[in-house]
XYZ file of C-alpha atoms in Angstrom:
627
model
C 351.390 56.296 69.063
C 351.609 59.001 71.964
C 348.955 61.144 70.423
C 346.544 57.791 69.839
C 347.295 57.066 73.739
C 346.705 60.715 74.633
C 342.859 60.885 72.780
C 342.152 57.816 75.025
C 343.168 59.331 78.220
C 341.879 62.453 78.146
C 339.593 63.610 80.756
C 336.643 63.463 78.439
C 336.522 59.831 78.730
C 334.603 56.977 80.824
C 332.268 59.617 82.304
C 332.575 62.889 80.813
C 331.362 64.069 77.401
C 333.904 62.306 74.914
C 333.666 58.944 77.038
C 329.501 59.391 77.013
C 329.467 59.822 73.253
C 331.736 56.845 72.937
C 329.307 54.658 75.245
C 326.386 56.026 73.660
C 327.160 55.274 70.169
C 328.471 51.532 71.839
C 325.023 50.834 72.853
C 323.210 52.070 70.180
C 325.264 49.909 67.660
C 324.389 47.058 69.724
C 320.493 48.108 69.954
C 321.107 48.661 66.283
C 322.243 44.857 65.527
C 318.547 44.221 66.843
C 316.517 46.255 64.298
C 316.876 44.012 60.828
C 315.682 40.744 62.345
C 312.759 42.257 64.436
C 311.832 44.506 61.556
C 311.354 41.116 59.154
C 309.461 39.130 62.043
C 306.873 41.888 62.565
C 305.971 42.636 58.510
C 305.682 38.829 58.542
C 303.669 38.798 61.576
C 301.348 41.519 60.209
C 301.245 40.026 56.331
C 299.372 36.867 58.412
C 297.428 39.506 60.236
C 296.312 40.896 57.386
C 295.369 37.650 55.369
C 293.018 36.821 58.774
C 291.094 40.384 58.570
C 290.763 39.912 55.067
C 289.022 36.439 55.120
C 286.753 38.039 58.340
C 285.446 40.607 55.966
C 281.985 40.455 57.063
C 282.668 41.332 60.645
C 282.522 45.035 61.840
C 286.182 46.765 61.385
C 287.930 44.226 59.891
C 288.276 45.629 56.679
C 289.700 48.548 58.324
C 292.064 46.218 60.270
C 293.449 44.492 57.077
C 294.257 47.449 55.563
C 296.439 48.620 58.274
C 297.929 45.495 59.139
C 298.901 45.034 55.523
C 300.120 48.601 55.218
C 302.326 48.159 58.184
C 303.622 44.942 56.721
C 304.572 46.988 53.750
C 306.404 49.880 55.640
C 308.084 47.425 57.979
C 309.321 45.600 54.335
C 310.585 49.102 52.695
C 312.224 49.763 55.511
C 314.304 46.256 56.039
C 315.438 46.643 52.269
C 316.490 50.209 53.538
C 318.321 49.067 56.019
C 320.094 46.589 53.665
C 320.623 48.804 50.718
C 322.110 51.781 53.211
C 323.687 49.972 56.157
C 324.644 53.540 57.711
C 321.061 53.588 58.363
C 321.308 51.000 61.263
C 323.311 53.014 63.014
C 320.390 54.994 64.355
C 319.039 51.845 66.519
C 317.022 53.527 69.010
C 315.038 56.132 66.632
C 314.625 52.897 64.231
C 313.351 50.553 67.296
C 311.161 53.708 68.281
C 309.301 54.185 65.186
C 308.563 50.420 64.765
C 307.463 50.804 68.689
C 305.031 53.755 67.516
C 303.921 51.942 64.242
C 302.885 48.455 66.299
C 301.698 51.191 68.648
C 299.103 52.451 66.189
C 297.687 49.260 65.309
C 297.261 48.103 68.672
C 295.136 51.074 69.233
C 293.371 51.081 65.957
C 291.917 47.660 67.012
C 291.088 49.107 70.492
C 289.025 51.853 68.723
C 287.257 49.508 65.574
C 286.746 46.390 68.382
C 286.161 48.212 71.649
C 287.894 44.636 73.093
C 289.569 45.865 76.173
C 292.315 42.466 75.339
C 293.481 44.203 72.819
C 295.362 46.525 75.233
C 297.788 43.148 75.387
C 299.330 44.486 72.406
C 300.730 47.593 73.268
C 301.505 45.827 77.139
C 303.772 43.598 74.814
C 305.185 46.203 72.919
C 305.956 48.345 76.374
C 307.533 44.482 77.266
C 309.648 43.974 74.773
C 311.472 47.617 74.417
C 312.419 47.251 77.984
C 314.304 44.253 76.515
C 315.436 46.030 73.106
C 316.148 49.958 74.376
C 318.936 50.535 76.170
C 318.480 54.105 76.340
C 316.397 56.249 78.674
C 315.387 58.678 76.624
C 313.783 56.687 73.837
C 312.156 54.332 76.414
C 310.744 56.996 78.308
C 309.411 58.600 74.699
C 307.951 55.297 73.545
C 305.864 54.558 77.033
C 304.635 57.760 77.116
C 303.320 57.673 73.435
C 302.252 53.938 74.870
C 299.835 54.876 77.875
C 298.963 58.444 76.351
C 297.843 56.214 73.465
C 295.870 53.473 75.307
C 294.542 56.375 77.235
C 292.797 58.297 74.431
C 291.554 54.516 72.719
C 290.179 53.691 75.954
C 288.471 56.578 77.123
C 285.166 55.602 76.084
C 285.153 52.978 78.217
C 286.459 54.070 81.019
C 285.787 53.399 83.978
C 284.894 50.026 82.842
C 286.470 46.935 85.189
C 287.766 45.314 82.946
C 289.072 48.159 80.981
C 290.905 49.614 84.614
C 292.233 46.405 84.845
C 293.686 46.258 81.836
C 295.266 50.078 81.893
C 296.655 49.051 85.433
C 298.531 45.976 83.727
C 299.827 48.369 81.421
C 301.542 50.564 83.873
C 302.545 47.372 86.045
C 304.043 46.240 82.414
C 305.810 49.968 81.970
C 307.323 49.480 85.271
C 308.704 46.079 84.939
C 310.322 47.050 81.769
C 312.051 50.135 83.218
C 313.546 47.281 85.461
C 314.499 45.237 83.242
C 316.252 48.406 80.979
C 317.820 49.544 84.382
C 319.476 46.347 84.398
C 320.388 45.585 81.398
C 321.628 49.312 80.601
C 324.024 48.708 83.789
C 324.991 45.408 82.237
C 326.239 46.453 79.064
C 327.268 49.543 80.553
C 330.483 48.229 82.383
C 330.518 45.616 79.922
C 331.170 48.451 77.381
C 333.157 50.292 79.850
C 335.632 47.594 80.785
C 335.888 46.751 76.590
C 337.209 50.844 76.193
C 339.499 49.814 79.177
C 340.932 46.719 77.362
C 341.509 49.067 74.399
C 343.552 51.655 76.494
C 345.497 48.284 78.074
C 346.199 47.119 74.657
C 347.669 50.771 73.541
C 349.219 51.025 76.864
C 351.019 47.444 75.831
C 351.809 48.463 72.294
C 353.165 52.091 73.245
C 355.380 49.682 75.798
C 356.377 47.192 72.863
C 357.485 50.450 70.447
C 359.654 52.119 73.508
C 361.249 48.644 73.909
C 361.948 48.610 70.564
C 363.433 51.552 70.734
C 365.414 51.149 73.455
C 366.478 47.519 72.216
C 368.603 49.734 69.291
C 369.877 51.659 72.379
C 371.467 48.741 74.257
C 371.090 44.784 75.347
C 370.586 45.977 78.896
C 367.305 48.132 78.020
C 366.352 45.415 76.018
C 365.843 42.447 78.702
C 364.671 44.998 80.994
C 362.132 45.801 79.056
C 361.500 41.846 77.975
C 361.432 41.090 81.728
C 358.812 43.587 81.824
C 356.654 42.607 79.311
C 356.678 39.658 81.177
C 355.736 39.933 83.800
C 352.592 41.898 82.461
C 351.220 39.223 80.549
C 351.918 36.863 83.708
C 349.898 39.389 86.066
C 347.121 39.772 83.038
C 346.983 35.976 82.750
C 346.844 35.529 86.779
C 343.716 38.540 87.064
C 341.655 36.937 84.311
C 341.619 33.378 85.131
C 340.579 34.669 88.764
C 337.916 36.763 87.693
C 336.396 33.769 85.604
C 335.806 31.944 89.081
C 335.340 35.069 91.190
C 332.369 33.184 92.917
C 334.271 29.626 93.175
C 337.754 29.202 95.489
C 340.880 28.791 93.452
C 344.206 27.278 94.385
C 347.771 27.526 92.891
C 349.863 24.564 93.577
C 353.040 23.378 91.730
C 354.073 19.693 92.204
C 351.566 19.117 94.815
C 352.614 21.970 96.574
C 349.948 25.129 97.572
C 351.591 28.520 96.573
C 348.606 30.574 96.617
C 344.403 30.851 97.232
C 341.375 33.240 96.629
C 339.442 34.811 99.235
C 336.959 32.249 98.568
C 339.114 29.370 98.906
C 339.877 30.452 102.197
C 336.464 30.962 103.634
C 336.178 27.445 102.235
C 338.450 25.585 103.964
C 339.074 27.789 107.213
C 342.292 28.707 107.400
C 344.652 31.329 105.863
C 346.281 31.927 103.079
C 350.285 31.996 104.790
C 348.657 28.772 106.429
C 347.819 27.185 103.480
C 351.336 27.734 101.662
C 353.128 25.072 101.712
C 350.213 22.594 102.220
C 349.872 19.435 99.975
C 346.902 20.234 97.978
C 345.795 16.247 98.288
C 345.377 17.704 102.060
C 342.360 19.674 100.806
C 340.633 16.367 100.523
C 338.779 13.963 102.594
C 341.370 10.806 103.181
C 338.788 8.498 101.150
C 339.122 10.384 98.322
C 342.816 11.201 98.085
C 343.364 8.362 96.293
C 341.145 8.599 93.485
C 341.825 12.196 92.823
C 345.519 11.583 92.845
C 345.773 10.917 89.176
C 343.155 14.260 88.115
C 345.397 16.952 90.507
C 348.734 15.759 89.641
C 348.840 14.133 86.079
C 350.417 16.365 83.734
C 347.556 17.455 81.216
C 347.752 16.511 77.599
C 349.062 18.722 74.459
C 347.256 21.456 74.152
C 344.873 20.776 77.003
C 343.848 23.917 79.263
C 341.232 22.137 81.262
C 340.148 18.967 82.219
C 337.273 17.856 80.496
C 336.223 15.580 83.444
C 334.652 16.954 86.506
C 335.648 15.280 89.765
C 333.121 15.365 92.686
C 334.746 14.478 95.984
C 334.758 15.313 99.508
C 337.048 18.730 100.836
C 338.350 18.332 104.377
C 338.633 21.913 106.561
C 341.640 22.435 108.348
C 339.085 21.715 111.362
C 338.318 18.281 110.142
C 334.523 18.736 109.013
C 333.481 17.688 105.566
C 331.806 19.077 102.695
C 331.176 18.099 99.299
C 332.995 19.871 95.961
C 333.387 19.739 92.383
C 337.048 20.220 91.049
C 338.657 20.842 87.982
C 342.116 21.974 86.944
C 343.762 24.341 84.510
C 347.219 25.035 83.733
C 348.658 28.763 84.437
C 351.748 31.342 84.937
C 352.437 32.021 88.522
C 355.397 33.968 89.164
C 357.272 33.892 85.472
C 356.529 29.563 85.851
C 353.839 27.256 84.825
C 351.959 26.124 87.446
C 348.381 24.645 87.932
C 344.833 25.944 89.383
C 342.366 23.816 91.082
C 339.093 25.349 90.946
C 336.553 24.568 94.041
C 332.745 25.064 93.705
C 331.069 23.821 96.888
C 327.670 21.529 96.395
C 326.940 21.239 99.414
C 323.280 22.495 99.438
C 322.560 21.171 96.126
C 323.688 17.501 96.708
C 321.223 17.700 99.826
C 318.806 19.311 98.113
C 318.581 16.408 95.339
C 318.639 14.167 98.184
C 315.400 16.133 99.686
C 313.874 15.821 96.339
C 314.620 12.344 95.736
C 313.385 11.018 99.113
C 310.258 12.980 98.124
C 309.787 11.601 94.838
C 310.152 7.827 96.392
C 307.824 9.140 98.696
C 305.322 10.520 96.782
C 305.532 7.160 94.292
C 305.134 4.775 97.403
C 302.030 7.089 98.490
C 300.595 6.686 95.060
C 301.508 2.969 94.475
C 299.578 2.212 98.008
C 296.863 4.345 96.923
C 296.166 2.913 93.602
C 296.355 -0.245 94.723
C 294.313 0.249 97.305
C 291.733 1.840 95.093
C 292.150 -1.573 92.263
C 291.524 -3.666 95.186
C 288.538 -1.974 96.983
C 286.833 -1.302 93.727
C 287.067 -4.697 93.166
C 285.834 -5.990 96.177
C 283.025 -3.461 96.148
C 281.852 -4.279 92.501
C 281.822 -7.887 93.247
C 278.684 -8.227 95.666
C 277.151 -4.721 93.827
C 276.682 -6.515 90.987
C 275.601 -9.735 92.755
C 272.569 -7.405 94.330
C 271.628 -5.390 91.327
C 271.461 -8.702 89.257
C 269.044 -10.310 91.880
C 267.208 -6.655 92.019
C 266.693 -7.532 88.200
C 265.800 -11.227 88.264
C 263.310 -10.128 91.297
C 261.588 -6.981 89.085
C 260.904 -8.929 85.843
C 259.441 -12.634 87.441
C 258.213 -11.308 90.897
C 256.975 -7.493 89.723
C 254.116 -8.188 89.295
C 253.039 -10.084 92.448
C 254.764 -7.158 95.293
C 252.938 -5.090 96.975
C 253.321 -1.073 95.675
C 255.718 -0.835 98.871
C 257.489 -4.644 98.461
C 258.043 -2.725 94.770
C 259.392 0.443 95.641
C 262.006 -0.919 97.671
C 262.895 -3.258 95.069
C 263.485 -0.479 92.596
C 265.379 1.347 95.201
C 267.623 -1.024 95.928
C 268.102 -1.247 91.944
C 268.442 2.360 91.633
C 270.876 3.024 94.087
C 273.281 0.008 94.097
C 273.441 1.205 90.044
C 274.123 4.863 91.412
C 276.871 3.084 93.617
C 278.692 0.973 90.743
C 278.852 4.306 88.481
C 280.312 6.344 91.500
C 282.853 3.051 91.811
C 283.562 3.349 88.310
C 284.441 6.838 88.277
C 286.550 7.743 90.917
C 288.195 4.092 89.262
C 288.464 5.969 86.295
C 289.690 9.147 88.020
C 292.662 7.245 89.797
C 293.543 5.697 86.348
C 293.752 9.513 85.056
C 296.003 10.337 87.851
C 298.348 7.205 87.565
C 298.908 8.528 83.765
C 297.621 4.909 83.332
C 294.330 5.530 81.686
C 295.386 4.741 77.611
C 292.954 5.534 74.753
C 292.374 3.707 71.819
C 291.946 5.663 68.602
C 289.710 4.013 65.672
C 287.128 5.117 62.966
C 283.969 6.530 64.732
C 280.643 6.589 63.614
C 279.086 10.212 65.604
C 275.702 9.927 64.001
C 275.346 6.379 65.373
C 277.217 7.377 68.714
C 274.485 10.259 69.468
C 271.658 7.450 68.138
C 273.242 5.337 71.326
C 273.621 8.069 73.831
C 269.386 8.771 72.688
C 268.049 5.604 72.984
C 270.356 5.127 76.521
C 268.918 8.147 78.161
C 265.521 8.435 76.517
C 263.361 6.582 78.636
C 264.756 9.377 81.577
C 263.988 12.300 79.628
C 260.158 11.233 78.812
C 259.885 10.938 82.194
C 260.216 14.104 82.800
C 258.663 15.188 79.692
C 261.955 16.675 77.975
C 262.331 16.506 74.167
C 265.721 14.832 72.889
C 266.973 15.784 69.904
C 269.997 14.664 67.783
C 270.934 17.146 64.319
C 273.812 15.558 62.513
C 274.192 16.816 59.041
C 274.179 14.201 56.394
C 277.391 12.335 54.937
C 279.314 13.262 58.062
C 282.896 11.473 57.881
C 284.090 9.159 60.536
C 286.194 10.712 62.725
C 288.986 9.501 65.164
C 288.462 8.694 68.613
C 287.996 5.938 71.383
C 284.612 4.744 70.978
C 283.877 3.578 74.184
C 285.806 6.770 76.304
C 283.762 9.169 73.796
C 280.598 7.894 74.375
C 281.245 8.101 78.447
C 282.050 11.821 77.905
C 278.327 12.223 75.706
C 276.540 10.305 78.305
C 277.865 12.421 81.053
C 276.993 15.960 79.369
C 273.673 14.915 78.361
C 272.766 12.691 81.414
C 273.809 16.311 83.336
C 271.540 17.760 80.796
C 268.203 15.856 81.545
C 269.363 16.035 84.952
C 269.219 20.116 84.982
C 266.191 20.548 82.965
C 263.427 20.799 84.279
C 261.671 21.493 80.593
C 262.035 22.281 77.264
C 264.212 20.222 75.696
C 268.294 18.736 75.176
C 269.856 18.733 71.760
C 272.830 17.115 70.451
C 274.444 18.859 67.780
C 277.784 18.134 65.507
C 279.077 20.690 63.558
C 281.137 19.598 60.246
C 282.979 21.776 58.116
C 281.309 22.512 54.835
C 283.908 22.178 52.672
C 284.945 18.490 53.431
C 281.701 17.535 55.943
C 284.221 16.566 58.379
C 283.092 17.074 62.216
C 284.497 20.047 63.776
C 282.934 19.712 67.237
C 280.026 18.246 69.057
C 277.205 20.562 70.905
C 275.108 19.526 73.796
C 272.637 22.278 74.959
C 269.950 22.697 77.701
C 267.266 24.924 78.717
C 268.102 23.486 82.666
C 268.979 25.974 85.331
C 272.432 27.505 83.941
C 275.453 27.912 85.640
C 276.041 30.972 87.934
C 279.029 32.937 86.226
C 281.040 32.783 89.154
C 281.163 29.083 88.837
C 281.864 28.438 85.010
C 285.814 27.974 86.012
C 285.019 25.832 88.280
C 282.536 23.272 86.982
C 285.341 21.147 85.868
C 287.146 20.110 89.350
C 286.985 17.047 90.930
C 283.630 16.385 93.439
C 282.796 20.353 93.058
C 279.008 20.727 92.010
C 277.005 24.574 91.121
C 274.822 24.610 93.980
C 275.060 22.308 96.852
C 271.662 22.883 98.280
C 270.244 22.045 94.289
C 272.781 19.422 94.025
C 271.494 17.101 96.558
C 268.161 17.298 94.944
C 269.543 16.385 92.116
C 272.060 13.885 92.862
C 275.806 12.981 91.494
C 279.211 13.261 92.897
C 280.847 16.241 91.300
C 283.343 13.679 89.080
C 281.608 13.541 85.787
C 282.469 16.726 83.943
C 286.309 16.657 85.717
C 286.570 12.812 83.981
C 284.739 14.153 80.627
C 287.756 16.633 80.449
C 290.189 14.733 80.820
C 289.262 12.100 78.687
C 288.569 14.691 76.111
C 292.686 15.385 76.547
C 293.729 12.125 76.141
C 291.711 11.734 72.979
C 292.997 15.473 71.857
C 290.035 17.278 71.803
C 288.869 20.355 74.602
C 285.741 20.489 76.097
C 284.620 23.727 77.270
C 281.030 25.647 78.430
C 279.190 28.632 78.242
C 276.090 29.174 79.956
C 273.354 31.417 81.734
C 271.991 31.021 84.357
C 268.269 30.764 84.199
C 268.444 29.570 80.726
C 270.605 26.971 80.116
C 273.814 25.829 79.170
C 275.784 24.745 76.153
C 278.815 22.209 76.687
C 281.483 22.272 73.568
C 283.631 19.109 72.338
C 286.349 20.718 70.121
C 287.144 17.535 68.234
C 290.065 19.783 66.384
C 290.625 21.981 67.898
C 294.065 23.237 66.627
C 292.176 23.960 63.565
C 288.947 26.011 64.709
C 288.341 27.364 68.151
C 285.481 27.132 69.864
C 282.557 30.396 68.746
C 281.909 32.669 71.310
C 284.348 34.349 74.025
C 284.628 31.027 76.915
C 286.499 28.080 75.553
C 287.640 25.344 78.126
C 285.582 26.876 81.059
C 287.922 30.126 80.716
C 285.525 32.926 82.497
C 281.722 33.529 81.830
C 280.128 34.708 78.899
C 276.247 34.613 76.898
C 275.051 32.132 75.118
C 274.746 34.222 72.711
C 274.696 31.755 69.115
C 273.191 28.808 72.083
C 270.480 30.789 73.172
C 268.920 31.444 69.888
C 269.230 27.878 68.655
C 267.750 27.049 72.430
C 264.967 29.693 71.225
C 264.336 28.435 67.782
């Protein structure tokens, strides 16, 4: 027993060269612990890897790509059943978690040299992530995010110094830094945490070296032996005392016996004001506001049940200072050793802030739900009010055009049709910022049923046809034949089609505006619906923001051209109710192709901008547009 005490005393440990090996090994058995599970997740990751390269075979490097992925998927699988069959082998975490780091490493890169895609640098930013998480080792991390940028570095080079490629090797470095961070502090976390575990060992050979002399001295007389009992004693009563105060370090705790305070924390002091010799003595019901005494009578001083340690009950009350202000608390109570006899521990947490923060946040919410209650009633009622003689003067515009037409003057006329024109311009601006409020309320609902698209587009033609001959544009609808029926609202679908090609006809000044769906060929079910232009484009510093409420491309252009800015925001969001995504891509100068993903969980949108997410060609558009 001496000699087991001495090789944990020694001089060599916590913090010279036998305590560093001991920590070391610590950590890298709990690194180590890491290694099977995250080995299994990545060969699974990269078996589904390499099933996608392998059905994109006809696309430049994927062949390349599938071979690798499925290669590492294979090396990642020998080595788990290593690592099963020869368990020793875990004990090497951080060379394991290294070369995994190195092999994910490799095929991050690989697909930065086959795809020349500067996102594929995300990659290796997660892998420089996620060992900041996993290492816990300076050494290995500093190996691994050197191999990391050194890597990126020689992929990249070609493009440098791209924009987008700078920006991409500057996240990477941000990402390196972050994740030293995060390894700092979790390396200084387990650190004492391993630290204070070597201690506990050295207490509990300390304690058993104790319990043998006893022993001992027990054979050499009764005195020795309740010495030594009184001593043991009154270790486990000061061990007992020390942890239950460190498990509320940042709360105030109070010893009381029979109502009575024999003891406090720091805490509990700065709590209530006063000091400890002060509060000895004290009733601990004093703690309390008067109103409360009462009801936390029975939870202070009611002797807990068999078996109980704490209260399972939380009591939240108001504490009194020993200068009379008030503040609000949660208690509970444990049972404890103070001084050789049982005795109880009320523990104080002070909620203060947080009960007037949820106050602060409650008052806000009511707020906010009056503001929009008033608002959407006001909007119900106006709307109302405002339809009501609109459609009293475009009916009398229509009843005056088709029996008095003919007999007006050219001028009488023109201000006839004007008046038609714009109080119809009027309703639909009514109707949408209607149909906006609804959105915002959450009170908008959907109704999914069978829908027809080839006889949709055949309505959304023959509505806006008359306006595109007019300007001499050719409308076009290519649905393939046998296309299923596919699930949507009707009526909320064909508002979105009329609003992207109404926008359309509105932009183009010639050519022409087509209305494609595309099925898949397998089961000719519709994948997503097409609407392209040869109109004026959008600018690519606006594509992200064609989509918000009342914004429009070009204010100057969109006066001449009319509209409010709300169509495309309410064409989104009805396209989120229904579950589809509605994205652009466009050039300017040539036109513009709006998406309607009608699955889009199933196949994304072709081409790089989806959902109005950055600027891009129109690559597949343009050549249909140029066909």
């Amino acid at each position: 027993m001496a000699r087991r005490l001495e090789s944990w005393t020694t001089p060599g440990f916590m913090g010279r060269e036998g305590g560093t090996d001991e920590l070391d090994r610590a950590l890298d058995r709990n690194v180590s612990r890491a290694v099977p599970p995250i080995v299994l997740a990545l060969a699974a990751y990269y078996l589904l890897l390499s099933a996608f390269h392998m059905g994109v075979l006809g696309s430049e490097g994927h062949g390349v790509l599938a071979w690798a992925t499925g290669g590492s998927a294979l090396v990642l699988l020998l080595a788990r059943g290593g690592l099963h069959l020869r368990p020793s082998l875990a004990g090497r975490g951080h060379l394991a978690g290294a070369l995994v780091a190195v092999l994910v490493l490799a095929n991050a890169y690989l697909e930065i040299v086959l795809t020349g895609e500067p996102w594929s640098t995300m990659y290796a930013l997660l892998v420089l992530l996620g060992v900041g998480l996993f290492f816990l080792d300076w050494g290995w991390f500093a190996l691994v995010a050197v191999a990391a940028l050194a890597g990126w570095f020689l992929a990249a080079s070609p493009h440098l110094p791209d924009r987008e490629w700078f920006h991409f090797g500057l996240s990477l470095l941000m990402a390196t830094g972050l994740s030293a961070i995060v390894l700092h502090l979790r390396r200084e976390n387990r650190v004492r945490l391993e630290e204070l575990r070597m201690k506990e060992r050295v207490r509990q050979i300390e304690l058993e070296s104790a319990l043998d002399q006893t022993e001992r001295a027990r054979k050499g007389g009764e005195e020795a032996r309740r010495a030594m009992e009184t001593a043991i004693v009154q270790v486990k009563e000061s061990e007992e005392r020390f942890r239950r105060l460190a498990e509320a370090t940042f709360e105030g705790v109070v010893f009381y016996r029979d109502g009575k305070i024999l003891d406090a924390n720091p805490r509990a002091t700065q709590y209530f004001g006063i000091a400890v010799s002060q509060m000895v003595g004290d009733p601990v019901l004093n703690l309390l506001a008067h109103e409360d005494r009462e009801g936390a009578r029975d939870g202070l001083l009611a002797p807990l049940g068999p078996g109980d340690r704490v209260r399972a009950e939380q009591m939240e009350v108001s504490a009194r200072r020993y200068d009379g202000s008030l503040f609000q608390v949660e208690l509970s109570v444990v049972d404890s050793l103070y001084q050789g006899h049982t005795a109880r521990v009320m523990v104080v947490r002070d909620v203060t802030n947080q009960k007037r923060a949820e106050r602060m946040l409650r008052r806000a919410l009511e707020e906010a739900e009056a503001n929009a209650l008033a608002k959407n009633t006001f909007l119900a009622n106006m709307s109302h009010e405002l339809r009501t003689p609109l459609n009293s003067v475009i009916g009398f515009a229509n009843i005056l055009l088709k029996k008095q037409g003919g007999s007006l003057p050219l001028r009488e006329l023109d201000f006839l049709r004007r008046i038609q024109s714009n109080g119809e311009h009027l309703l639909s601006l009514i109707e949408d910022i209607l149909d906006l409020s609804k959105m915002d309320a959450q009170r908008l609902e959907v109704v999914r049923e069978p829908v027809d698209l080839e006889a949709l587009a055949g309505e959304v033609v023959r509505t806006l046809d008359l306006q595109a001959r007019r300007k001499g544009l050719e409308l076009t609808v290519d649905v393939p034949p046998d296309l299923s029926l596919t699930m949507a609202d009707h009526r909320r679908l064909r508002q979105v089609l009329l609003n992207l090609v109404g926008n359309a006809v509105k932009f183009t000044a010639e050519g022409q505006v087509a209305i494609r769906v595309i099925t898949d060929p397998d089961r000719g079910r519709p994948l997503r619906i097409e609407v392209e232009d040869t109109g004026i484009g959008i600018p690519a510093g606006e594509l992200d923001e064609i989509f918000t409420p009342f914004h429009q491309v070009d204010q100057s252009r969109a006066r001449a051209f009319g509209g409010t800015g709300l169509g495309l925001t309410i064409s989104r969001s009805l396209c989120d109710l229904m579950g589809f995504q509605l994205g652009a891509r466009s050039i300017e100068g040539q036109g513009s192709l709006f998406i309607v993903d009608l699955e889009p969980d199933l196949l994304p949108s072709p081409g790089p901008s989806v959902r109005g997410e950055g600027t891009a060609s129109l690559a597949q558009g343009a050549e249909r547009g140029s066909s």
